């Protein structure tokens, strides 16, 4: 759909909405970088990189405060209605979802610190395989949801919902596989526990992509699709989407 | 593994992506979107056309106004909302060259029936105008005038009682009770508008039409009138034309959006201001209409 921030008679209103969306997308870039840096630190045993991730968490917090300030002022000054109101409310929720991504990236960084600082060994590539796979899936979901947000693209949001189902299946399989390592060598329990926490964090990051995709449906269609069965939702939205 | 990937390029649109929405349609108009009927309709309007000297101002508009309901009509200047409102108590009869067709009923009877006397009709369907227009008489006489000419009371005491009740319902009694014999034109703008509402109420209307009743008032006087509308709706059916979208959002149950004489969309006020279905409605309520 055409740019949802544009077309107001008062152009400064366009600019304020676009600036808010840009800030939110910038926040998306930052938390994706945080996630990748944390997973990189985990797979390469880089404790300093993990610490840098933790240091940068405050940057995410500053962006949250900036976004909240912009939203607060926009509502007070413009009293947005219809799609503008939906956009502002949705971006407010997206900020909270991205904040959570940042926090989960921090959790992965803490796992690195725990593993390396407390004397546990660096996990083997065989064990880390699942982390790599989940990282790829989760960040793809988040990237795609942010791309869909930039374009208010419901079709792309539907793909994120579909990926969410795959992510859930992958995490179940990964957990089962990790347990086999513990059964083979109980000494690995500490290591595996940290990896379970890291993988849960990645699952949560992917889920935030799904949550952002829900907000895109809300912006474009005015329907609140939170807490709905994703498979049913995909079917319903695909049936209603116009043909090419 | 390169974990610090290059910055993603959000916004690089995939070719052929479905980006349309079923919420907002295109700018063309074929028929009114939304349910224009009301389950407890007092006024029923069907296929109303209005022409001013042959030029069509209202095109085939159908809309119900329900009992104890506030319906607001919004739209850009010249869209026909005031013209439509004035059809509801035959105020357009006074305009030379104005022709109204279609059917408009109050409680099942055609208000355009040739045998219908418009004087009692306009008492039943009262009107409050944009600019407060009290008679150049005392506050008391402004309110008492209507009941007197309609013969609604048979004693001075009954008339006094009716004036007091009308002023109370209009939220003006406390401010005006000690100056009933002073000119109505000496009141503030907001008080004058409430005096006009009291004058309307005094003849026991069933429907009150308001044509931009707050456009000449400051925000505080506007808030008092809006609170009054909220009180009046318990006893009356109200149709209001307003240029203030926030006012429509605050006071009405249903909102009707007019554009170039067409009734584009009608719906629950919450829906019109959060998820309008027609693009023209959305463009208007979001300030995109150029």
Short mmCIF file of C-alpha atoms in Angstrom, two decimals:
data_model
loop_
_atom_site.label_atom_id
_atom_site.label_comp_id
_atom_site.label_asym_id
_atom_site.label_seq_id
_atom_site.Cartn_x
_atom_site.Cartn_y
_atom_site.Cartn_z
CA UNK A 1 0.00 0.00 0.00
CA UNK A 2 1.12 3.57 -0.51
CA UNK A 3 3.24 5.13 2.21
CA UNK A 4 0.94 5.27 5.21
CA UNK A 5 2.76 8.22 6.71
CA UNK A 6 2.26 10.43 3.64
CA UNK A 7 -0.47 12.57 2.14
CA UNK A 8 -1.56 14.84 4.98
CA UNK A 9 -2.49 18.40 4.16
CA UNK A 10 -0.18 19.41 7.03
CA UNK A 11 3.15 18.08 5.78
CA UNK A 12 4.87 18.33 9.12
CA UNK A 13 2.43 15.62 10.26
CA UNK A 14 3.80 13.34 7.49
CA UNK A 15 7.31 14.14 8.67
CA UNK A 16 6.56 13.38 12.31
CA UNK A 17 4.96 10.02 11.48
CA UNK A 18 7.80 9.11 9.11
CA UNK A 19 10.39 10.14 11.72
CA UNK A 20 8.73 7.93 14.32
CA UNK A 21 8.68 4.95 11.97
CA UNK A 22 12.33 5.56 11.01
CA UNK A 23 13.31 5.66 14.68
CA UNK A 24 11.53 2.35 15.27
CA UNK A 25 13.23 0.78 12.24
CA UNK A 26 16.61 2.09 13.47
CA UNK A 27 15.86 0.44 16.77
CA UNK A 28 15.20 -2.75 14.79
CA UNK A 29 18.63 -2.49 13.17
CA UNK A 30 20.27 -2.04 16.56
CA UNK A 31 18.60 -5.01 18.24
CA UNK A 32 19.35 -7.22 15.22
CA UNK A 33 23.00 -6.21 15.51
CA UNK A 34 22.86 -6.95 19.23
CA UNK A 35 21.41 -10.38 18.55
CA UNK A 36 23.99 -11.23 15.90
CA UNK A 37 26.84 -9.96 18.08
CA UNK A 38 25.62 -12.00 21.05
CA UNK A 39 25.27 -15.17 18.99
CA UNK A 40 28.68 -14.49 17.42
CA UNK A 41 30.19 -14.17 20.88
CA UNK A 42 28.56 -17.46 21.86
CA UNK A 43 29.74 -19.40 18.83
CA UNK A 44 33.28 -17.97 18.90
CA UNK A 45 33.75 -17.85 22.68
CA UNK A 46 34.32 -14.07 22.64
CA UNK A 47 33.62 -12.87 26.16
CA UNK A 48 34.64 -9.27 25.39
CA UNK A 49 32.17 -9.13 22.51
CA UNK A 50 29.48 -10.42 24.87
CA UNK A 51 30.34 -7.66 27.34
CA UNK A 52 30.09 -5.06 24.57
CA UNK A 53 26.60 -6.35 23.81
CA UNK A 54 25.66 -5.83 27.45
CA UNK A 55 27.17 -2.34 27.43
CA UNK A 56 25.15 -1.39 24.35
CA UNK A 57 21.84 -2.37 25.97
CA UNK A 58 21.47 1.21 27.21
CA UNK A 59 21.41 2.40 23.57
CA UNK A 60 18.24 0.39 23.09
CA UNK A 61 16.80 1.94 26.24
CA UNK A 62 17.55 5.45 24.93
CA UNK A 63 15.75 4.69 21.68
CA UNK A 64 12.74 3.39 23.65
CA UNK A 65 12.61 6.67 25.58
CA UNK A 66 12.94 8.71 22.36
CA UNK A 67 10.18 6.73 20.65
CA UNK A 68 7.86 7.05 23.65
CA UNK A 69 8.49 10.79 23.72
CA UNK A 70 7.64 11.12 20.02
CA UNK A 71 4.49 9.04 20.40
CA UNK A 72 3.41 11.05 23.43
CA UNK A 73 3.83 14.34 21.57
CA UNK A 74 2.23 13.05 18.38
CA UNK A 75 -0.91 12.00 20.21
CA UNK A 76 -1.08 15.24 22.16
CA UNK A 77 -0.52 17.52 19.18
CA UNK A 78 -2.11 15.68 16.25
CA UNK A 79 -4.87 13.57 17.81
CA UNK A 80 -4.37 10.93 15.12
CA UNK A 81 -7.39 9.09 13.74
CA UNK A 82 -8.04 6.00 11.62
CA UNK A 83 -4.89 4.65 9.94
CA UNK A 84 -2.70 7.30 11.60
CA UNK A 85 -3.97 6.25 15.01
CA UNK A 86 -3.47 2.59 14.18
CA UNK A 87 0.06 3.33 12.97
CA UNK A 88 1.01 5.24 16.12
CA UNK A 89 -0.47 2.61 18.45
CA UNK A 90 1.17 -0.19 16.45
CA UNK A 91 4.57 1.51 16.49
CA UNK A 92 4.22 1.94 20.23
CA UNK A 93 3.74 -1.80 20.57
CA UNK A 94 6.56 -2.55 18.10
CA UNK A 95 8.90 -0.49 20.30
CA UNK A 96 8.03 -2.75 23.24
CA UNK A 97 8.61 -5.87 21.09
CA UNK A 98 12.01 -4.57 19.94
CA UNK A 99 12.95 -3.68 23.49
CA UNK A 100 12.27 -7.30 24.35
CA UNK A 101 14.52 -8.44 21.47
CA UNK A 102 17.28 -6.25 22.87
CA UNK A 103 16.76 -7.73 26.30
CA UNK A 104 16.88 -11.28 24.93
CA UNK A 105 20.10 -10.49 23.04
CA UNK A 106 21.46 -9.39 26.39
CA UNK A 107 20.38 -12.73 27.86
CA UNK A 108 22.39 -14.59 25.20
CA UNK A 109 25.39 -12.39 26.03
CA UNK A 110 25.00 -13.34 29.71
CA UNK A 111 25.08 -17.00 28.71
CA UNK A 112 28.45 -16.38 27.05
CA UNK A 113 29.75 -14.69 30.20
CA UNK A 114 28.42 -17.52 32.37
CA UNK A 115 29.91 -20.22 30.15
CA UNK A 116 33.37 -18.69 29.87
CA UNK A 117 33.75 -16.90 33.18
CA UNK A 118 32.50 -19.67 35.41
CA UNK A 119 34.87 -22.21 33.96
CA UNK A 120 32.51 -24.08 31.72
CA UNK A 121 33.97 -25.08 28.43
CA UNK A 122 33.17 -23.44 25.13
CA UNK A 123 30.37 -25.58 23.61
CA UNK A 124 31.33 -27.74 20.68
CA UNK A 125 30.26 -26.91 17.11
CA UNK A 126 27.96 -29.93 17.21
CA UNK A 127 26.05 -28.50 20.15
CA UNK A 128 26.13 -24.97 18.72
CA UNK A 129 24.63 -26.11 15.43
CA UNK A 130 21.11 -25.56 16.75
CA UNK A 131 21.93 -22.09 18.01
CA UNK A 132 23.17 -21.11 14.56
CA UNK A 133 20.05 -22.48 12.91
CA UNK A 134 17.68 -20.81 15.37
CA UNK A 135 19.58 -17.53 15.09
CA UNK A 136 19.17 -17.61 11.32
CA UNK A 137 15.43 -18.33 11.56
CA UNK A 138 14.73 -15.79 14.31
CA UNK A 139 16.64 -12.92 12.73
CA UNK A 140 15.12 -13.62 9.31
CA UNK A 141 11.69 -13.39 10.89
CA UNK A 142 12.55 -10.15 12.61
CA UNK A 143 14.13 -8.64 9.49
CA UNK A 144 11.17 -9.61 7.37
CA UNK A 145 8.70 -8.18 9.88
CA UNK A 146 10.60 -4.87 9.94
CA UNK A 147 10.71 -4.83 6.16
CA UNK A 148 6.95 -5.44 6.12
CA UNK A 149 6.53 -2.61 8.63
CA UNK A 150 8.49 -0.24 6.39
CA UNK A 151 6.14 -1.04 3.48
CA UNK A 152 2.95 -1.86 5.43
CA UNK A 153 3.10 -5.12 3.50
CA UNK A 154 0.52 -7.61 4.77
CA UNK A 155 1.74 -10.29 2.38
CA UNK A 156 5.20 -10.19 3.93
CA UNK A 157 3.61 -10.26 7.40
CA UNK A 158 1.86 -13.52 6.45
CA UNK A 159 5.24 -15.06 5.60
CA UNK A 160 6.46 -14.15 9.09
CA UNK A 161 3.47 -15.96 10.62
CA UNK A 162 4.36 -19.03 8.57
CA UNK A 163 8.00 -18.83 9.70
CA UNK A 164 6.84 -18.65 13.33
CA UNK A 165 5.35 -22.12 12.98
CA UNK A 166 8.67 -23.44 11.58
CA UNK A 167 10.60 -21.77 14.40
CA UNK A 168 8.43 -23.44 17.04
CA UNK A 169 9.06 -26.83 15.42
CA UNK A 170 12.83 -26.19 15.23
CA UNK A 171 13.08 -25.21 18.87
CA UNK A 172 11.27 -28.38 19.96
CA UNK A 173 13.63 -30.50 17.86
CA UNK A 174 16.69 -28.63 19.19
CA UNK A 175 15.63 -29.11 22.82
CA UNK A 176 15.14 -32.82 22.32
CA UNK A 177 18.57 -33.11 20.67
CA UNK A 178 20.29 -31.13 23.43
CA UNK A 179 18.90 -33.51 26.02
CA UNK A 180 20.66 -36.38 24.28
CA UNK A 181 24.01 -34.67 24.97
CA UNK A 182 23.19 -34.49 28.66
CA UNK A 183 22.17 -38.14 28.72
CA UNK A 184 25.46 -39.11 27.04
CA UNK A 185 27.60 -36.91 29.28
CA UNK A 186 25.97 -35.53 32.47
CA UNK A 187 28.98 -33.22 32.94
CA UNK A 188 27.61 -31.13 30.07
CA UNK A 189 24.51 -30.18 32.03
CA UNK A 190 25.77 -26.69 32.92
CA UNK A 191 26.75 -25.98 29.32
CA UNK A 192 23.50 -27.33 27.92
CA UNK A 193 21.46 -25.35 30.42
CA UNK A 194 23.05 -22.09 29.23
CA UNK A 195 22.41 -23.09 25.63
CA UNK A 196 18.80 -23.90 26.41
CA UNK A 197 18.43 -20.40 27.85
CA UNK A 198 20.13 -18.91 24.77
CA UNK A 199 17.87 -20.87 22.44
CA UNK A 200 14.80 -19.83 24.41
CA UNK A 201 15.98 -16.24 23.96
CA UNK A 202 16.29 -16.78 20.19
CA UNK A 203 12.83 -18.31 20.11
CA UNK A 204 11.53 -15.23 21.90
CA UNK A 205 13.30 -12.97 19.38
CA UNK A 206 11.60 -14.79 16.51
CA UNK A 207 8.28 -14.51 18.32
CA UNK A 208 8.72 -10.74 18.45
CA UNK A 209 8.93 -10.81 14.63
CA UNK A 210 5.54 -12.51 14.66
CA UNK A 211 4.21 -9.94 17.11
CA UNK A 212 5.40 -7.12 14.84
CA UNK A 213 3.73 -8.82 11.87
CA UNK A 214 0.45 -8.77 13.83
CA UNK A 215 0.80 -5.01 14.17
CA UNK A 216 1.21 -4.68 10.40
CA UNK A 217 -2.13 -6.43 9.90
CA UNK A 218 -3.61 -4.01 12.46
CA UNK A 219 -2.22 -0.98 10.60
CA UNK A 220 -3.32 -2.12 7.15
CA UNK A 221 -6.61 -3.81 7.92
CA UNK A 222 -7.71 -2.41 11.25
CA UNK A 223 -8.00 -5.92 12.68
CA UNK A 224 -6.44 -6.90 15.97
CA UNK A 225 -5.12 -10.39 15.26
CA UNK A 226 -3.19 -10.93 18.46
CA UNK A 227 -3.71 -14.19 20.35
CA UNK A 228 -5.14 -15.93 17.31
CA UNK A 229 -4.14 -19.30 15.94
CA UNK A 230 -1.53 -18.45 13.31
CA UNK A 231 -2.50 -21.19 10.86
CA UNK A 232 -6.14 -20.13 10.89
CA UNK A 233 -5.06 -16.50 10.61
CA UNK A 234 -2.86 -17.15 7.56
CA UNK A 235 -5.76 -18.94 5.84
CA UNK A 236 -8.21 -16.17 6.67
CA UNK A 237 -5.94 -13.37 5.52
CA UNK A 238 -4.89 -15.17 2.33
CA UNK A 239 -8.53 -15.74 1.42
CA UNK A 240 -9.27 -12.06 1.90
CA UNK A 241 -6.18 -10.76 0.14
CA UNK A 242 -6.86 -9.48 -3.37
CA UNK A 243 -5.43 -11.48 -6.24
CA UNK A 244 -2.44 -10.22 -8.18
CA UNK B 1 30.48 -17.30 11.08
CA UNK B 2 29.88 -13.67 10.32
CA UNK B 3 27.42 -12.69 12.99
CA UNK B 4 27.66 -8.94 12.47
CA UNK B 5 25.77 -8.94 9.22
CA UNK B 6 25.49 -5.88 7.00
CA UNK B 7 22.69 -3.51 7.98
CA UNK B 8 19.44 -4.85 6.65
CA UNK B 9 17.72 -2.69 4.10
CA UNK B 10 14.21 -2.44 5.52
CA UNK B 11 11.80 -1.22 2.93
CA UNK B 12 13.28 -2.97 -0.10
CA UNK B 13 9.93 -4.13 -1.40
CA UNK B 14 9.55 -7.57 -2.88
CA UNK B 15 8.12 -7.37 -6.40
CA UNK B 16 4.47 -8.35 -6.67
CA UNK B 17 3.81 -8.22 -2.94
CA UNK B 18 0.17 -7.94 -1.97
CA UNK B 19 -0.03 -4.62 -0.24
CA UNK B 20 -3.66 -3.69 -0.77
CA UNK B 21 -6.08 -3.82 2.09
CA UNK B 22 -9.71 -4.78 2.22
CA UNK B 23 -10.31 -2.04 4.75
CA UNK B 24 -10.10 1.03 2.60
CA UNK B 25 -11.54 0.98 -0.85
CA UNK B 26 -10.60 3.24 -3.72
CA UNK B 27 -11.86 6.79 -4.06
CA UNK B 28 -14.75 5.94 -6.38
CA UNK B 29 -18.29 5.94 -5.02
CA UNK B 30 -21.11 3.61 -5.98
CA UNK B 31 -23.20 3.22 -2.83
CA UNK B 32 -23.12 4.14 0.84
CA UNK B 33 -20.86 1.89 2.89
CA UNK B 34 -22.22 0.83 6.27
CA UNK B 35 -25.67 0.27 7.70
CA UNK B 36 -27.71 3.44 7.30
CA UNK B 37 -30.68 1.96 9.15
CA UNK B 38 -31.37 2.15 12.86
CA UNK B 39 -33.31 -0.45 14.87
CA UNK B 40 -35.19 2.28 16.77
CA UNK B 41 -35.56 4.79 13.97
CA UNK B 42 -37.53 7.95 14.70
CA UNK B 43 -36.59 9.59 11.45
CA UNK B 44 -36.30 7.50 8.32
CA UNK B 45 -34.85 9.07 5.17
CA UNK B 46 -34.86 7.16 1.90
CA UNK B 47 -33.47 8.11 -1.50
CA UNK B 48 -33.40 11.80 -0.70
CA UNK B 49 -32.35 14.10 -3.54
CA UNK B 50 -32.08 17.86 -3.17
CA UNK B 51 -31.70 20.32 -6.05
CA UNK B 52 -30.97 24.03 -5.81
CA UNK B 53 -32.29 25.59 -9.02
CA UNK B 54 -31.64 22.36 -10.90
CA UNK B 55 -28.20 21.73 -9.41
CA UNK B 56 -28.08 18.55 -7.38
CA UNK B 57 -26.81 19.10 -3.83
CA UNK B 58 -27.83 15.76 -2.26
CA UNK B 59 -27.74 12.51 -4.21
CA UNK B 60 -29.95 9.62 -3.24
CA UNK B 61 -29.17 9.71 0.47
CA UNK B 62 -30.74 7.20 2.86
CA UNK B 63 -30.18 7.48 6.61
CA UNK B 64 -32.09 6.68 9.80
CA UNK B 65 -31.84 8.61 13.04
CA UNK B 66 -32.69 6.44 16.01
CA UNK B 67 -34.46 7.18 19.26
CA UNK B 68 -32.15 8.72 21.91
CA UNK B 69 -29.36 8.57 19.39
CA UNK B 70 -26.90 11.29 18.44
CA UNK B 71 -25.99 11.11 14.76
CA UNK B 72 -23.28 13.43 13.51
CA UNK B 73 -22.81 14.45 9.92
CA UNK B 74 -19.33 15.38 8.83
CA UNK B 75 -17.69 16.30 5.56
CA UNK B 76 -15.89 19.10 3.78
CA UNK B 77 -17.60 22.42 3.03
CA UNK B 78 -20.21 22.08 0.31
CA UNK B 79 -20.64 18.33 0.80
CA UNK B 80 -24.37 18.69 1.54
CA UNK B 81 -24.44 17.85 5.23
CA UNK B 82 -26.23 21.07 6.26
CA UNK B 83 -28.56 20.78 3.26
CA UNK B 84 -29.50 17.28 4.37
CA UNK B 85 -30.00 18.41 7.98
CA UNK B 86 -32.29 21.22 6.83
CA UNK B 87 -34.39 18.71 4.90
CA UNK B 88 -35.23 17.01 8.19
CA UNK B 89 -37.54 19.79 9.34
CA UNK B 90 -38.33 21.27 5.94
CA UNK B 91 -36.18 24.33 6.47
CA UNK B 92 -35.25 24.09 2.80
CA UNK B 93 -38.87 24.95 1.96
CA UNK B 94 -37.93 28.56 2.62
CA UNK B 95 -35.21 28.55 -0.06
CA UNK B 96 -36.45 29.57 -3.53
CA UNK B 97 -35.59 27.01 -6.21
CA UNK B 98 -34.97 24.21 -3.74
CA UNK B 99 -36.56 20.90 -4.63
CA UNK B 100 -36.53 17.90 -2.28
CA UNK B 101 -37.53 14.40 -3.42
CA UNK B 102 -37.44 10.99 -1.79
CA UNK B 103 -39.10 10.12 1.48
CA UNK B 104 -38.46 11.52 4.97
CA UNK B 105 -40.57 10.18 7.83
CA UNK B 106 -40.94 11.08 11.47
CA UNK B 107 -42.38 8.16 13.43
CA UNK B 108 -43.74 6.65 10.24
CA UNK B 109 -45.43 9.72 8.80
CA UNK B 110 -44.17 11.57 5.76
CA UNK B 111 -42.99 15.03 6.78
CA UNK B 112 -43.26 16.21 3.17
CA UNK B 113 -46.95 15.32 2.96
CA UNK B 114 -48.65 18.25 1.25
CA UNK B 115 -51.27 18.41 4.00
CA UNK B 116 -48.63 18.67 6.69
CA UNK B 117 -48.45 21.99 8.55
CA UNK B 118 -44.76 22.88 8.87
CA UNK B 119 -45.21 25.06 11.98
CA UNK B 120 -46.02 22.17 14.38
CA UNK B 121 -43.56 20.01 12.44
CA UNK B 122 -40.73 22.44 13.24
CA UNK B 123 -41.81 22.40 16.89
CA UNK B 124 -41.49 18.60 16.85
CA UNK B 125 -38.19 18.78 15.03
CA UNK B 126 -36.40 21.75 16.55
CA UNK B 127 -33.26 23.33 15.25
CA UNK B 128 -30.24 25.06 16.76
CA UNK B 129 -28.12 27.11 14.39
CA UNK B 130 -24.45 27.88 14.00
CA UNK B 131 -24.69 31.38 15.38
CA UNK B 132 -26.70 31.90 18.56
CA UNK B 133 -29.81 33.81 17.50
CA UNK B 134 -31.85 34.77 20.57
CA UNK B 135 -34.86 37.01 19.96
CA UNK B 136 -34.30 40.65 20.97
CA UNK B 137 -36.40 39.98 24.04
CA UNK B 138 -35.81 39.00 27.64
CA UNK B 139 -34.36 35.63 28.59
CA UNK B 140 -37.82 34.64 29.88
CA UNK B 141 -39.60 35.71 26.71
CA UNK B 142 -37.13 33.88 24.49
CA UNK B 143 -38.12 30.61 26.12
CA UNK B 144 -41.80 31.44 26.67
CA UNK B 145 -42.43 32.59 23.10
CA UNK B 146 -42.75 29.15 21.51
CA UNK B 147 -45.01 27.56 24.16
CA UNK B 148 -47.21 30.65 24.07
CA UNK B 149 -47.79 30.66 20.30
CA UNK B 150 -48.27 26.89 20.25
CA UNK B 151 -50.71 27.16 23.18
CA UNK B 152 -48.79 24.63 25.26
CA UNK B 153 -49.70 26.15 28.63
CA UNK B 154 -52.91 27.61 30.04
CA UNK B 155 -51.67 29.67 32.95
CA UNK B 156 -48.85 31.98 33.88
CA UNK B 157 -47.71 29.56 36.60
CA UNK B 158 -47.53 26.70 34.09
CA UNK B 159 -45.57 28.88 31.68
CA UNK B 160 -43.18 29.90 34.46
CA UNK B 161 -42.69 26.25 35.29
CA UNK B 162 -42.04 25.36 31.63
CA UNK B 163 -39.50 28.18 31.24
CA UNK B 164 -37.66 27.03 34.35
CA UNK B 165 -37.66 23.39 33.27
CA UNK B 166 -36.42 24.30 29.79
CA UNK B 167 -33.63 26.47 31.17
CA UNK B 168 -32.69 23.72 33.60
CA UNK B 169 -32.54 21.11 30.82
CA UNK B 170 -30.35 23.48 28.82
CA UNK B 171 -28.04 23.87 31.80
CA UNK B 172 -28.71 27.61 31.99
CA UNK B 173 -31.06 28.01 34.96
CA UNK B 174 -28.44 28.66 37.61
CA UNK B 175 -26.76 31.31 35.48
CA UNK B 176 -29.97 32.96 34.22
CA UNK B 177 -32.51 32.66 37.04
CA UNK B 178 -31.66 36.10 38.42
CA UNK B 179 -31.71 37.84 35.05
CA UNK B 180 -34.81 36.41 33.41
CA UNK B 181 -36.08 39.89 32.61
CA UNK B 182 -32.84 41.02 31.01
CA UNK B 183 -32.21 40.79 27.24
CA UNK B 184 -31.15 37.37 25.96
CA UNK B 185 -28.66 39.12 23.72
CA UNK B 186 -26.82 40.29 26.84
CA UNK B 187 -25.71 36.76 27.68
CA UNK B 188 -22.31 35.35 26.64
CA UNK B 189 -22.07 33.44 23.35
CA UNK B 190 -22.19 30.05 25.04
CA UNK B 191 -25.10 31.13 27.26
CA UNK B 192 -26.95 32.48 24.21
CA UNK B 193 -26.53 29.14 22.44
CA UNK B 194 -27.87 27.32 25.52
CA UNK B 195 -30.75 29.82 25.59
CA UNK B 196 -31.51 28.84 21.98
CA UNK B 197 -31.43 25.20 23.03
CA UNK B 198 -33.80 26.01 25.94
CA UNK B 199 -36.08 27.78 23.45
CA UNK B 200 -36.04 24.66 21.26
CA UNK B 201 -36.72 22.34 24.19
CA UNK B 202 -39.59 24.52 25.46
CA UNK B 203 -41.92 23.39 22.67
CA UNK B 204 -41.39 19.70 23.53
CA UNK B 205 -39.57 18.55 20.41
CA UNK B 206 -38.91 14.94 19.60
CA UNK B 207 -35.88 15.58 17.47
CA UNK B 208 -33.28 18.33 17.81
CA UNK B 209 -31.22 19.31 14.78
CA UNK B 210 -27.99 21.16 15.43
CA UNK B 211 -26.13 22.88 12.61
CA UNK B 212 -22.56 23.50 13.78
CA UNK B 213 -23.82 24.61 17.21
CA UNK B 214 -20.35 25.28 18.64
CA UNK B 215 -18.55 26.87 15.72
CA UNK B 216 -18.92 30.36 17.22
CA UNK B 217 -18.02 29.29 20.76
CA UNK B 218 -14.78 29.02 22.70
CA UNK B 219 -13.54 25.59 23.87
CA UNK B 220 -15.06 25.91 27.35
CA UNK B 221 -18.48 26.94 26.05
CA UNK B 222 -18.14 24.12 23.50
CA UNK B 223 -17.46 21.61 26.26
CA UNK B 224 -20.57 22.81 28.13
CA UNK B 225 -22.70 22.34 24.99
CA UNK B 226 -21.19 18.90 24.39
CA UNK B 227 -22.01 17.87 27.94
CA UNK B 228 -25.51 19.22 27.37
CA UNK B 229 -25.87 17.12 24.20
CA UNK B 230 -24.90 14.10 26.26
CA UNK B 231 -27.67 14.92 28.75
CA UNK B 232 -30.26 15.79 26.10
CA UNK B 233 -29.84 12.52 24.25
CA UNK B 234 -31.52 10.74 27.17
CA UNK B 235 -34.79 12.42 26.18
CA UNK B 236 -34.34 13.51 22.59
CA UNK B 237 -33.13 12.28 19.24
CA UNK B 238 -30.31 14.48 17.99
CA UNK B 239 -28.73 15.06 14.59
CA UNK B 240 -25.72 17.32 14.52
CA UNK B 241 -23.67 18.79 11.69
CA UNK B 242 -20.17 19.66 12.73
CA UNK B 243 -16.89 20.70 11.14
CA UNK B 244 -15.05 19.48 14.22
CA UNK B 245 -14.23 15.83 13.77
CA UNK B 246 -13.19 15.57 17.40
CA UNK B 247 -16.62 16.89 18.37
CA UNK B 248 -18.33 14.28 16.21
CA UNK B 249 -16.11 11.64 17.80
CA UNK B 250 -16.92 12.86 21.30
CA UNK B 251 -20.68 13.36 21.16
CA UNK B 252 -22.20 11.01 18.60
CA UNK B 253 -23.13 7.36 18.49
CA UNK B 254 -23.10 7.15 14.74
CA UNK B 255 -21.30 9.26 12.19
CA UNK B 256 -22.21 9.88 8.56
CA UNK B 257 -19.58 11.14 6.12
CA UNK B 258 -20.79 13.24 3.19
CA UNK B 259 -18.78 14.10 0.09
CA UNK B 260 -20.00 16.10 -2.92
CA UNK B 261 -23.63 15.35 -2.06
CA UNK B 262 -23.13 11.62 -1.58
CA UNK B 263 -23.41 9.84 1.75
CA UNK B 264 -20.14 7.94 1.44
CA UNK B 265 -20.10 6.00 4.68
CA UNK B 266 -22.10 5.69 7.85
CA UNK B 267 -21.22 3.66 10.90
CA UNK B 268 -20.63 3.53 14.60
CA UNK B 269 -18.57 6.58 15.53
CA UNK B 270 -15.81 4.38 16.97
CA UNK B 271 -15.52 2.54 13.69
CA UNK B 272 -15.53 5.67 11.53
CA UNK B 273 -12.69 7.22 13.52
CA UNK B 274 -10.57 4.10 13.95
CA UNK B 275 -11.21 1.93 10.89
CA UNK B 276 -13.20 3.74 8.22
CA UNK B 277 -13.94 1.49 5.29
CA UNK B 278 -13.95 3.99 2.44
CA UNK B 279 -10.81 5.78 1.33
CA UNK B 280 -12.61 9.12 1.11
CA UNK B 281 -13.71 8.82 4.74
CA UNK B 282 -10.22 7.87 5.82
CA UNK B 283 -8.65 10.72 3.88
CA UNK B 284 -11.05 13.17 5.52
CA UNK B 285 -10.74 12.00 9.14
CA UNK B 286 -6.94 11.79 8.90
CA UNK B 287 -6.54 15.25 7.36
CA UNK B 288 -5.47 14.01 3.94
CA UNK B 289 -8.40 15.37 1.99
CA UNK B 290 -7.14 18.02 -0.38
#
